[in-house]
mmCIF file of C-alpha atoms and ligand atoms in Angstrom:
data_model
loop_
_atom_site.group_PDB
_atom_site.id
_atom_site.type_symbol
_atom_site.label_atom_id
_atom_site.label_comp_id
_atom_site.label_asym_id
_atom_site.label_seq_id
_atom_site.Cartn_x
_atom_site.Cartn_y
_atom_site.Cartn_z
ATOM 1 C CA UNK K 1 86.812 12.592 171.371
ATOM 2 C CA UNK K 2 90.421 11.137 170.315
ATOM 3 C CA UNK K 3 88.264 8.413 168.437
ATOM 4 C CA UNK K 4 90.071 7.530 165.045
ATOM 5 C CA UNK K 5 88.348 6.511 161.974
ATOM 6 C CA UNK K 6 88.960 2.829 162.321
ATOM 7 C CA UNK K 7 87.824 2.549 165.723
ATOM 8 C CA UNK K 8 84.579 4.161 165.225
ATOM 9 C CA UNK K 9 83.803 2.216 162.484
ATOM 10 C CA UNK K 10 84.535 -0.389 164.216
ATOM 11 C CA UNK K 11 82.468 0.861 167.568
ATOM 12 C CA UNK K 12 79.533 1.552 165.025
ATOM 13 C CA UNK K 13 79.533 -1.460 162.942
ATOM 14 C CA UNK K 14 79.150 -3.707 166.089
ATOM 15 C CA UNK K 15 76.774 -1.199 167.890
ATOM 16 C CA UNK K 16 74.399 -1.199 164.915
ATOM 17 C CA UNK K 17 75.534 -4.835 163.307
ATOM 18 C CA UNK K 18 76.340 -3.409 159.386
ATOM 19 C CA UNK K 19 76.916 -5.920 157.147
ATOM 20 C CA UNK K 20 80.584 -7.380 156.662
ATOM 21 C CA UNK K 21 83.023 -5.258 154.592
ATOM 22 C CA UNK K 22 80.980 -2.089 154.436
ATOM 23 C CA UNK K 23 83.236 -0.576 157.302
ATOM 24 C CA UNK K 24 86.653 -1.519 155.048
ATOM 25 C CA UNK K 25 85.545 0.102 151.716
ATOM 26 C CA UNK K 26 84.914 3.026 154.135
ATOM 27 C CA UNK K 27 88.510 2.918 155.245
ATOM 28 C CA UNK K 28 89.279 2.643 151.429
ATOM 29 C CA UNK K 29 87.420 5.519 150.531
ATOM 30 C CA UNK K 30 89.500 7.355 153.255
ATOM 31 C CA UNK K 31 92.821 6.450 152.320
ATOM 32 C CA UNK K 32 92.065 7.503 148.527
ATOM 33 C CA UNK K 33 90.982 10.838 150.131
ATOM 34 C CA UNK K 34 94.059 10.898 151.835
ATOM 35 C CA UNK K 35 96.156 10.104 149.271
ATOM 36 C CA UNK K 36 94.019 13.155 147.043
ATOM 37 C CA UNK K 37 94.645 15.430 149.931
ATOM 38 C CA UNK K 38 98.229 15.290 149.726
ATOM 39 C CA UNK K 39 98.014 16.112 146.093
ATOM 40 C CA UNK K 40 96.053 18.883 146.906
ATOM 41 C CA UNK K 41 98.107 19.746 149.951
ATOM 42 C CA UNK K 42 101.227 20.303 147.217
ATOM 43 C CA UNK K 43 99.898 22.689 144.582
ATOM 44 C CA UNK K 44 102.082 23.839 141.981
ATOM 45 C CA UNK K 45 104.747 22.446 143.954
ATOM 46 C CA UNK K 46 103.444 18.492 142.977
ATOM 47 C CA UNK K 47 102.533 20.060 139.308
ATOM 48 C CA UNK K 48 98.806 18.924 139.914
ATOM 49 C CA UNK K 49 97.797 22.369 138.878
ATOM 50 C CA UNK K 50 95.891 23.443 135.417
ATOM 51 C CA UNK K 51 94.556 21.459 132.286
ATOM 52 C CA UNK K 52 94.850 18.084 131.724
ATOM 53 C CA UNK K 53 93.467 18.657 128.054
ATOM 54 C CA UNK K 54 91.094 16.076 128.000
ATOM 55 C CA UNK K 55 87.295 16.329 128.526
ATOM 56 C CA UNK K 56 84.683 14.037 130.495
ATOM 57 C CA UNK K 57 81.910 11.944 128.590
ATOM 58 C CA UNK K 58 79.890 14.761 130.031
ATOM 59 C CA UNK K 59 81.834 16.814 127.693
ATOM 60 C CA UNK K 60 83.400 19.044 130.317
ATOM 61 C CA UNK K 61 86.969 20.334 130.531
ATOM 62 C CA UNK K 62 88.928 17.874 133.364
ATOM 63 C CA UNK K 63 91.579 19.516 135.497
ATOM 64 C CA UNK K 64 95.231 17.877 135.964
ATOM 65 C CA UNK K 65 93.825 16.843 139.702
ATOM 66 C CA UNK K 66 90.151 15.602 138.365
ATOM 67 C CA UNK K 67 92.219 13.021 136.369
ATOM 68 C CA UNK K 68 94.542 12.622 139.148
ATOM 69 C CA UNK K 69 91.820 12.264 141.998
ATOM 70 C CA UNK K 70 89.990 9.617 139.917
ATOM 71 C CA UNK K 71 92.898 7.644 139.552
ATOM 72 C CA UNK K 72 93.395 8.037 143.669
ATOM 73 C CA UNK K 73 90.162 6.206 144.242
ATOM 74 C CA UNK K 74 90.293 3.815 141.358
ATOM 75 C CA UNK K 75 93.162 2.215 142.602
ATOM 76 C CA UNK K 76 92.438 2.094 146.323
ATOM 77 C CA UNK K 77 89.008 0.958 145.562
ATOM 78 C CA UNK K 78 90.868 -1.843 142.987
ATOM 79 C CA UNK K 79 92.300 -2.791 145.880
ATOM 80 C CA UNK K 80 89.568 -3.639 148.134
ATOM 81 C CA UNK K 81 88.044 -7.434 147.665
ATOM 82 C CA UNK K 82 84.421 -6.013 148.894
ATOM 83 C CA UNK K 83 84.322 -3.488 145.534
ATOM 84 C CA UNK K 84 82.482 -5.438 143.151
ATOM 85 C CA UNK K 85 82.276 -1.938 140.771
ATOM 86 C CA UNK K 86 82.342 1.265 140.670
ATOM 87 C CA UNK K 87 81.018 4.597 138.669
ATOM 88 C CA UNK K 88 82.769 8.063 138.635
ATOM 89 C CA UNK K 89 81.939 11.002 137.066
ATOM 90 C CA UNK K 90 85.310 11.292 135.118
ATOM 91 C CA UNK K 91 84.148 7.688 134.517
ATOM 92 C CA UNK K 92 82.754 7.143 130.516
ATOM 93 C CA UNK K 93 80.999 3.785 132.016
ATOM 94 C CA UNK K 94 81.037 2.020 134.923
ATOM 95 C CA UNK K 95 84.289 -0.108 136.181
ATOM 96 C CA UNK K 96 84.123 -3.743 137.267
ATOM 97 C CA UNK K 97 86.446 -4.507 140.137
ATOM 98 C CA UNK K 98 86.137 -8.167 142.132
ATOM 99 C CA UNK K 99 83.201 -10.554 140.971
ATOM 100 C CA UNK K 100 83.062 -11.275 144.286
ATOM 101 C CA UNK K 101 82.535 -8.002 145.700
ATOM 102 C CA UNK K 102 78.960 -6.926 147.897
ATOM 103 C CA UNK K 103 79.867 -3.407 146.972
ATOM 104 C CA UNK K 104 79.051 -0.417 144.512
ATOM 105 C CA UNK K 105 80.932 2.653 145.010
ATOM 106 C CA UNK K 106 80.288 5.638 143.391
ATOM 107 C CA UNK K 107 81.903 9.267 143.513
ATOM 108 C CA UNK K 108 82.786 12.777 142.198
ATOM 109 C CA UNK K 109 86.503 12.337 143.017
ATOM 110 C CA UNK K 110 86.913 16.374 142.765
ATOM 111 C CA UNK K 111 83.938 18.578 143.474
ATOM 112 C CA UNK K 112 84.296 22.255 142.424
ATOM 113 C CA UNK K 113 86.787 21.696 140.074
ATOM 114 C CA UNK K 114 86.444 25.330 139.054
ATOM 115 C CA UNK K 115 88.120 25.986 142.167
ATOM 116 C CA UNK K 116 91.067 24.163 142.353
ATOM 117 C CA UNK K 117 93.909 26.436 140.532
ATOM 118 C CA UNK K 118 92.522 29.328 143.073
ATOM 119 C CA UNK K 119 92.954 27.462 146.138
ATOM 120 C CA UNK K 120 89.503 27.601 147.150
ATOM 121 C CA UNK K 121 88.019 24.924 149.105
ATOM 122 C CA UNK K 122 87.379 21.267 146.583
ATOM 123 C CA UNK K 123 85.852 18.501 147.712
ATOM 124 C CA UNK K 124 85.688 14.112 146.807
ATOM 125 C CA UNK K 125 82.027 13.242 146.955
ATOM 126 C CA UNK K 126 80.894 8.999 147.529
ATOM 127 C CA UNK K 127 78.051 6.962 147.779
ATOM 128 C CA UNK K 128 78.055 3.327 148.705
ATOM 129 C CA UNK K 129 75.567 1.012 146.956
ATOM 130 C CA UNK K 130 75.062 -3.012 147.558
ATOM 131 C CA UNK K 131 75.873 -4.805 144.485
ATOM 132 C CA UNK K 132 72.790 -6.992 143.603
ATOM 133 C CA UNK K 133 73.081 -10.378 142.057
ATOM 134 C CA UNK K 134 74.763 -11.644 138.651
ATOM 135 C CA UNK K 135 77.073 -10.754 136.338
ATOM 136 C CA UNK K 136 77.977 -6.901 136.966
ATOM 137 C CA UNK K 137 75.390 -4.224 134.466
ATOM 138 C CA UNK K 138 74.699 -0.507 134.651
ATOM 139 C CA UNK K 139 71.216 -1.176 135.644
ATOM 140 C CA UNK K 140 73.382 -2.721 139.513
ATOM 141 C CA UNK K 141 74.033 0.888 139.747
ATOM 142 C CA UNK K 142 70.272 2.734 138.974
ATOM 143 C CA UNK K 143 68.985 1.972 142.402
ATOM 144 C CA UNK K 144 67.447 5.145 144.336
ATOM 145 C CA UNK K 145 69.225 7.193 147.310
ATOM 146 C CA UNK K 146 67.303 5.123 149.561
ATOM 147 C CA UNK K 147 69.275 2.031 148.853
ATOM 148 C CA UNK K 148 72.543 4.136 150.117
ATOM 149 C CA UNK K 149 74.276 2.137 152.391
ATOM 150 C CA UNK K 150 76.450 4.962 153.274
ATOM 151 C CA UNK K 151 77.381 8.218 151.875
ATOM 152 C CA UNK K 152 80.320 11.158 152.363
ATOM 153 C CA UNK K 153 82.886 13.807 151.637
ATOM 154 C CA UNK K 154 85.932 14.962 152.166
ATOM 155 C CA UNK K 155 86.402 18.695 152.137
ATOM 156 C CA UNK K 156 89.963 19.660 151.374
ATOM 157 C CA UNK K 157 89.485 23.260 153.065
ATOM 158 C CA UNK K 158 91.320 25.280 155.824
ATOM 159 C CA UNK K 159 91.194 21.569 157.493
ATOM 160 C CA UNK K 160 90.667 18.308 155.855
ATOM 161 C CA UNK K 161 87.236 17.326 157.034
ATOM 162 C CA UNK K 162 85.838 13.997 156.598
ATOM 163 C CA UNK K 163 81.921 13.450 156.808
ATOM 164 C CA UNK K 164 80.410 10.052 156.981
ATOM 165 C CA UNK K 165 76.992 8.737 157.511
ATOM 166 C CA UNK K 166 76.395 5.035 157.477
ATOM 167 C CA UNK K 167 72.775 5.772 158.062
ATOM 168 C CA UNK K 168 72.490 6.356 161.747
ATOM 169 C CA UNK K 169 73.362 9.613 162.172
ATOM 170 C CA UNK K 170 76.705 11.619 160.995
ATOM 171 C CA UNK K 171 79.969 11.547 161.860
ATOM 172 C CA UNK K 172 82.851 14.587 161.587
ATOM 173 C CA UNK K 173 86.194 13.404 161.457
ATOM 174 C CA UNK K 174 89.362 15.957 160.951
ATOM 175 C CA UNK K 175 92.671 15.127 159.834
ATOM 176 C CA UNK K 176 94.941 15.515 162.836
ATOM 177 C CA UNK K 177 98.620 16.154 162.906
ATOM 178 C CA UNK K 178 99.710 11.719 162.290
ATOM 179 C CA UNK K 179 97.312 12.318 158.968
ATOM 180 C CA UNK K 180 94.523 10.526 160.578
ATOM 181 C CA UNK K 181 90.643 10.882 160.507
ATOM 182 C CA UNK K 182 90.049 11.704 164.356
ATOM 183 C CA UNK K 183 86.273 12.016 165.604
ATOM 184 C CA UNK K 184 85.672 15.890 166.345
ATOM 185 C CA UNK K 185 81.944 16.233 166.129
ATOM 186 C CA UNK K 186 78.389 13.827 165.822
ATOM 187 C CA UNK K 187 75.341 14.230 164.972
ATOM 188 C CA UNK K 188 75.127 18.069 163.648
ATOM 189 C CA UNK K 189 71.149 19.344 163.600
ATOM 190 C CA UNK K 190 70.669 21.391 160.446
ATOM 191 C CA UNK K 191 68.434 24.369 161.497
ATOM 192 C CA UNK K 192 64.969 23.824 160.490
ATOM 193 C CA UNK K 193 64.801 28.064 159.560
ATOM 194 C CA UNK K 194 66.957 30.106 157.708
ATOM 195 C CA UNK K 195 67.990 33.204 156.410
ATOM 196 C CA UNK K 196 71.326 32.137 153.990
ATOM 197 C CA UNK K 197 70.724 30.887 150.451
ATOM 198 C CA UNK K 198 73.401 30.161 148.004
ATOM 199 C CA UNK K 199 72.475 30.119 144.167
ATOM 200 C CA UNK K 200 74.234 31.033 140.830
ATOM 201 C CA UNK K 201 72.267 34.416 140.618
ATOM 202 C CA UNK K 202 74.182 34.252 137.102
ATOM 203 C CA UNK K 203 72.107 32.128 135.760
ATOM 204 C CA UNK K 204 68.802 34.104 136.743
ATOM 205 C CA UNK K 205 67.629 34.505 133.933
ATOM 206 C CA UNK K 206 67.638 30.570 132.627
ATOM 207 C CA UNK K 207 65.243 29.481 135.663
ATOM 208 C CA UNK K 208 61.870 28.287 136.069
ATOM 209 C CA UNK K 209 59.264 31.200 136.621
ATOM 210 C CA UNK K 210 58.449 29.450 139.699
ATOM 211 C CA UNK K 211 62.308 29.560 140.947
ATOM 212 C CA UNK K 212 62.566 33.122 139.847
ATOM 213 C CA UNK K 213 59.650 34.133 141.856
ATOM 214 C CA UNK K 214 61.248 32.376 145.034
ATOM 215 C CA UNK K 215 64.695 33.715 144.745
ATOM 216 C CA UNK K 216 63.238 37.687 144.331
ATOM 217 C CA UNK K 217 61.101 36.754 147.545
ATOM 218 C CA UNK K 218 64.568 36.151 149.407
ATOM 219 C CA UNK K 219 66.070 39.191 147.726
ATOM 220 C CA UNK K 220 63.005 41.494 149.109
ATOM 221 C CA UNK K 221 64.166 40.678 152.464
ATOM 222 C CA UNK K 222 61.956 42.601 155.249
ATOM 223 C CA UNK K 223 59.992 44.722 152.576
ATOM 224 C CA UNK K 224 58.492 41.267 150.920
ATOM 225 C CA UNK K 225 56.452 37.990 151.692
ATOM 226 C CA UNK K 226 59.067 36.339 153.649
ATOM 227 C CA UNK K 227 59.406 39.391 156.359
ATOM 228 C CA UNK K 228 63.040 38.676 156.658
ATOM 229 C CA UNK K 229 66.477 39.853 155.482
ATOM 230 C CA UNK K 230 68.757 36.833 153.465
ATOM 231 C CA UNK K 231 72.581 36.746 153.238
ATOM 232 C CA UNK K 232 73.710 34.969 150.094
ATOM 233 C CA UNK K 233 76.935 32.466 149.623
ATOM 234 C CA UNK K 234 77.994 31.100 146.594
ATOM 235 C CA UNK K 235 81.414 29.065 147.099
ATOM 236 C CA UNK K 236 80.848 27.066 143.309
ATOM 237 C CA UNK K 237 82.178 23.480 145.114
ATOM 238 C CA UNK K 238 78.995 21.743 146.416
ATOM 239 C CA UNK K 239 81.175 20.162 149.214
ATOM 240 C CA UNK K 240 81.243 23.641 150.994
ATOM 241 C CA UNK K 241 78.353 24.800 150.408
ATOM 242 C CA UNK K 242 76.376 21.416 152.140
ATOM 243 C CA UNK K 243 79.555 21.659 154.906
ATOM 244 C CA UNK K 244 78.284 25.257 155.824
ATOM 245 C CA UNK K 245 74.591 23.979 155.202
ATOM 246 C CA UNK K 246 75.290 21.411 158.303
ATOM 247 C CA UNK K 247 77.095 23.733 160.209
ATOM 248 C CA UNK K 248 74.900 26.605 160.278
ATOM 249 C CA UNK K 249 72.223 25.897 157.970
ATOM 250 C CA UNK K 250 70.856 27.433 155.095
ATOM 251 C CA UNK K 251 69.508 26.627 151.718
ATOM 252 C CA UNK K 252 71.095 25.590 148.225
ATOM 253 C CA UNK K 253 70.110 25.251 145.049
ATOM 254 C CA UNK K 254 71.449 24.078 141.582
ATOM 255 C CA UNK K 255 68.021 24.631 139.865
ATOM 256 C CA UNK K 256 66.883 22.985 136.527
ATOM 257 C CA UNK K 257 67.203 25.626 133.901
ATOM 258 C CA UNK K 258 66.259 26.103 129.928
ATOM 259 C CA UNK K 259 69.717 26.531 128.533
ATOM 260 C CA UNK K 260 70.059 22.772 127.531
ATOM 261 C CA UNK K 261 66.581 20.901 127.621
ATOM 262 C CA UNK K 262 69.031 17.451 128.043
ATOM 263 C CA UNK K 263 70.390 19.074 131.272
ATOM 264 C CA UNK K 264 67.474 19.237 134.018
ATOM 265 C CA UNK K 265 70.467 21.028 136.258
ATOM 266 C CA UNK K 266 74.024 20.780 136.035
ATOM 267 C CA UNK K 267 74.432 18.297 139.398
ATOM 268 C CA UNK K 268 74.715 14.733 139.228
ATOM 269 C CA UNK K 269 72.270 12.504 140.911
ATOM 270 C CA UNK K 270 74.134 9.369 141.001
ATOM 271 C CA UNK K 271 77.407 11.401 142.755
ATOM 272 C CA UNK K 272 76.460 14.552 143.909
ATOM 273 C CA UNK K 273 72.578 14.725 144.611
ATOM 274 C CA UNK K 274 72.300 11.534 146.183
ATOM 275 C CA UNK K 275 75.330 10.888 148.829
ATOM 276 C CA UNK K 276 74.480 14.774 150.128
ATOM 277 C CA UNK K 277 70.772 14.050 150.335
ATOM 278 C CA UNK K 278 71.411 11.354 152.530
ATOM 279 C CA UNK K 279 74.111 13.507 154.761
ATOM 280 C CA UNK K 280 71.296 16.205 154.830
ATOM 281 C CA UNK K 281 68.311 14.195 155.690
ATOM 282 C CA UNK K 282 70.682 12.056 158.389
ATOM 283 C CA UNK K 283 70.668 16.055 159.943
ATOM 284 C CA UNK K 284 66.992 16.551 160.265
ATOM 285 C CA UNK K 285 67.527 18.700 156.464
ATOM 286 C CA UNK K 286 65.586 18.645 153.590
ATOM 287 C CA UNK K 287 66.704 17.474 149.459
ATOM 288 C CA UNK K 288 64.247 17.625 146.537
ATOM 289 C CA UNK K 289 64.307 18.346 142.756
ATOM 290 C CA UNK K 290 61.850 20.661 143.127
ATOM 291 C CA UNK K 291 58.827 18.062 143.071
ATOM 292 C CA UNK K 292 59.943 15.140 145.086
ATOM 293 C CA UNK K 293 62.890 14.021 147.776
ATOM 294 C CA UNK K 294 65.662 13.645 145.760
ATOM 295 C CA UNK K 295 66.586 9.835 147.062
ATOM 296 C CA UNK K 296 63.088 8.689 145.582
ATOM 297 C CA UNK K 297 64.086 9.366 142.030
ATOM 298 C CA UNK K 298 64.492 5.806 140.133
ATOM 299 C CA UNK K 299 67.966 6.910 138.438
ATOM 300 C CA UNK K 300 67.556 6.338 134.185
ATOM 301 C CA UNK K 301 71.545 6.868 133.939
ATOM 302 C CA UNK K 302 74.784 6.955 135.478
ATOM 303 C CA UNK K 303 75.516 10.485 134.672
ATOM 304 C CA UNK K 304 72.053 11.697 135.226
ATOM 305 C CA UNK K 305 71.667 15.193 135.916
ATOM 306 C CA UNK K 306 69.066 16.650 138.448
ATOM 307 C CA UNK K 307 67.785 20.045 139.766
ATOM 308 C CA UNK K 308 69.034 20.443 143.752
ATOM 309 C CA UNK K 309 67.079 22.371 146.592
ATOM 310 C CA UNK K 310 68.156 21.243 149.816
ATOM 311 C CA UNK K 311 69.342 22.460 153.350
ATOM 312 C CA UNK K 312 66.869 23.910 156.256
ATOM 313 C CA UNK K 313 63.434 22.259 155.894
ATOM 314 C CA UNK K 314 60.983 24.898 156.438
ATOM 315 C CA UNK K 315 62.944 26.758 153.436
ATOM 316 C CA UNK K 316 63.631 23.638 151.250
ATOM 317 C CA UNK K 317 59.642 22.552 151.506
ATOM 318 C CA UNK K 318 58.578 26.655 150.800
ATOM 319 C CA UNK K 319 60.772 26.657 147.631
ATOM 320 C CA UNK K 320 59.565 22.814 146.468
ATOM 321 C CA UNK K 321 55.678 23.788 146.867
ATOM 322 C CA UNK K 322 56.499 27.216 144.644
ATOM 323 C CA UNK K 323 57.001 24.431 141.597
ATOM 324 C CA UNK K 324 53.853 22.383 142.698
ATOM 325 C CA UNK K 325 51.711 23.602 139.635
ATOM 326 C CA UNK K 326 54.854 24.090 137.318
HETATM 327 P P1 AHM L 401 82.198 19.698 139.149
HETATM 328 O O1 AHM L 401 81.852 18.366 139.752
HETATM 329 O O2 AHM L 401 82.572 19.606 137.706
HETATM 330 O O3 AHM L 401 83.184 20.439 139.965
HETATM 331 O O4 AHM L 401 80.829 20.555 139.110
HETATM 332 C C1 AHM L 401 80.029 20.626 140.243
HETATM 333 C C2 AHM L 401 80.057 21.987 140.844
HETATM 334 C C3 AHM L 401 79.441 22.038 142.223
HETATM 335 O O5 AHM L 401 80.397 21.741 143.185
HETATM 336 C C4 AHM L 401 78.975 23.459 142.340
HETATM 337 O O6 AHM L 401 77.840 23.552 143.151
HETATM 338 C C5 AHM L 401 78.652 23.809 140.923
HETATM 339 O O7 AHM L 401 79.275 22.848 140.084
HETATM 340 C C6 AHM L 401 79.175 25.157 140.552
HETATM 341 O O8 AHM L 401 78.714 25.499 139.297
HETATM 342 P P2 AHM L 401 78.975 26.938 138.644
HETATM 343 O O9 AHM L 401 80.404 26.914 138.205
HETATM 344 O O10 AHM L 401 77.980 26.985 137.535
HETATM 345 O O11 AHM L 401 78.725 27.978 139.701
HETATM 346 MG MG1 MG L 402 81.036 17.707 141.204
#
């Protein structure tokens, strides 16, 4: 298993004949995340730390490393003759990069930003679209999760851990002592049945009846419907929360809630919902919105927002037919 990055993109582009240049915006993508990791590696001592004092179109407070991260992938992306464009959600609109790119790349270049001045495990997020024909639009980017050419992370946690899926299964990678991606696990099998969910019981009271009702089922434990005790995790970065979903499985949500009817869930579809969906559905897991699979939704916006369930099947399809008369 002393596989590097390169090599098994390599090994894999040949064995399953991906189309040219898909494997080097990978390898782009990676060296960004590199580059991010060292940043995060640093701290206080780098001064990435704290506020940058400037908010997101999304009108959200953006961290010193938020700024930094996007800037990380922007220019390694630049770089890379196969990027026609790309969208981020620090992003106000999308970015046109080579004409004659094939390539859309789109990403959350800091998950759980919450987390990063308490050292608590942050993540980049990516999705890989192909760039259709003509003169580069938003409406390029609005193509469903099912178009994914390839999706990922990078969880800056105890270890750096990349995860990659080009479609045919999954690939973990950890960053070894040279600062390369080496191969260190395939193929993880999410559990089908559960007994972990991780929620923002905070927000309780802004749910759906129909997501209320679920989440006091779980909370029952033995005494109710389900017969069985839960555990509960709530990390607040999305990276860890899927990382533990694909290596011990378990269910998460991000539900839709009433507090802002122009926020059907806090997550982004376009680069949170959909790369993650793919990762879990590449490991025999589950992703809706509640009412369908999450990479069926024709996107209406870049910075769309969408309720998450997704993890273990048999818990993902029991919460999803809860809403089917909501
Ligand atoms: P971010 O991209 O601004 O960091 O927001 C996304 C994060 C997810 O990683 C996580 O699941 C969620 O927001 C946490 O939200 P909350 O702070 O409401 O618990
Ligand atoms: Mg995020």
């Amino acid at each position: 298993m002393s596989l590097l990055l390169a090599d098994y993109l390599q090994q894999h582009s040949q064995q399953y004949q991906l189309p040219a240049g898909l494997t080097d915006v990978i390898l782009s993508i990676s060296q960004a995340c590199l580059n991010i990791n060292h940043e995060v590696r640093l701290g206080a001592l780098d001064n990435i730390l704290g506020s940058a004092h400037t908010g997101n179109i999304q009108g959200e407070e953006q961290k010193k490393l938020d700024v930094l991260a996007n800037q990380l992938m922007i220019d390694a992306l630049s770089a890379n003759p196969a990027v026609a464009g790309l969208a981020s959600e620090e992003e106000d609109t999308f970015v046109s990069v080579h004409e004659e790119g094939n390539y859309l790349v789109l990403f959350d270049p800091l998950d759980g930003s919450s987390n990063i001045d308490v050292n608590i495990s942050i993540g980049t997020i990516f999705s890989v679209l192909p760039k259709p024909k003509g003169t580069l639009t938003t409406e390029h980017f609005l193509q469903n999760g099912h178009q994914q050419l390839a999706s990922g992370y990078v969880l800056y946690g105890p270890q750096t851990i990349l995860v990659l899926t080009l479609k045919h299964g999954i690939a973990l990678f950890t960053l070894n002592q040279d600062n390369q991606f080496q191969l260190t696990q395939q193929n993880p099998a999410i559990a089908e049945t559960t007994q972990e969910f991780a929620i923002n019981m905070s927000n309780q009271r802004h749910w759906e009846a129909p997501m209320q009702q679920y989440i006091a089922e779980l909370l029952a434990g033995k005494t109710g419907v389900r017969g069985k005790d839960y555990n509960m995790r709530w990390v607040a970065s999305m990276v860890a929360e899927v990382h533990r979903i694909l290596m011990r499985g378990g269910i998460f949500s991000y539900p839709k809630d009433n507090r802002d009817p122009a926020k059907p869930g806090k997550l982004r579809l376009m680069y949170e919902a959909n790369p993650m969906s793919l990762l879990i559905e590449q490991a025999g897991g589950a992703a809706t919105n509640a009412h369908e699979d999450i990479l069926s939704i024709q996107p209406e916006g870049l910075h769309q927002r969408v309720a998450v369930i997704l993890g273990s099947k048999e818990e993902v399809f029991y919460a999803t037919a809860k809403h089917a008369n909501n």
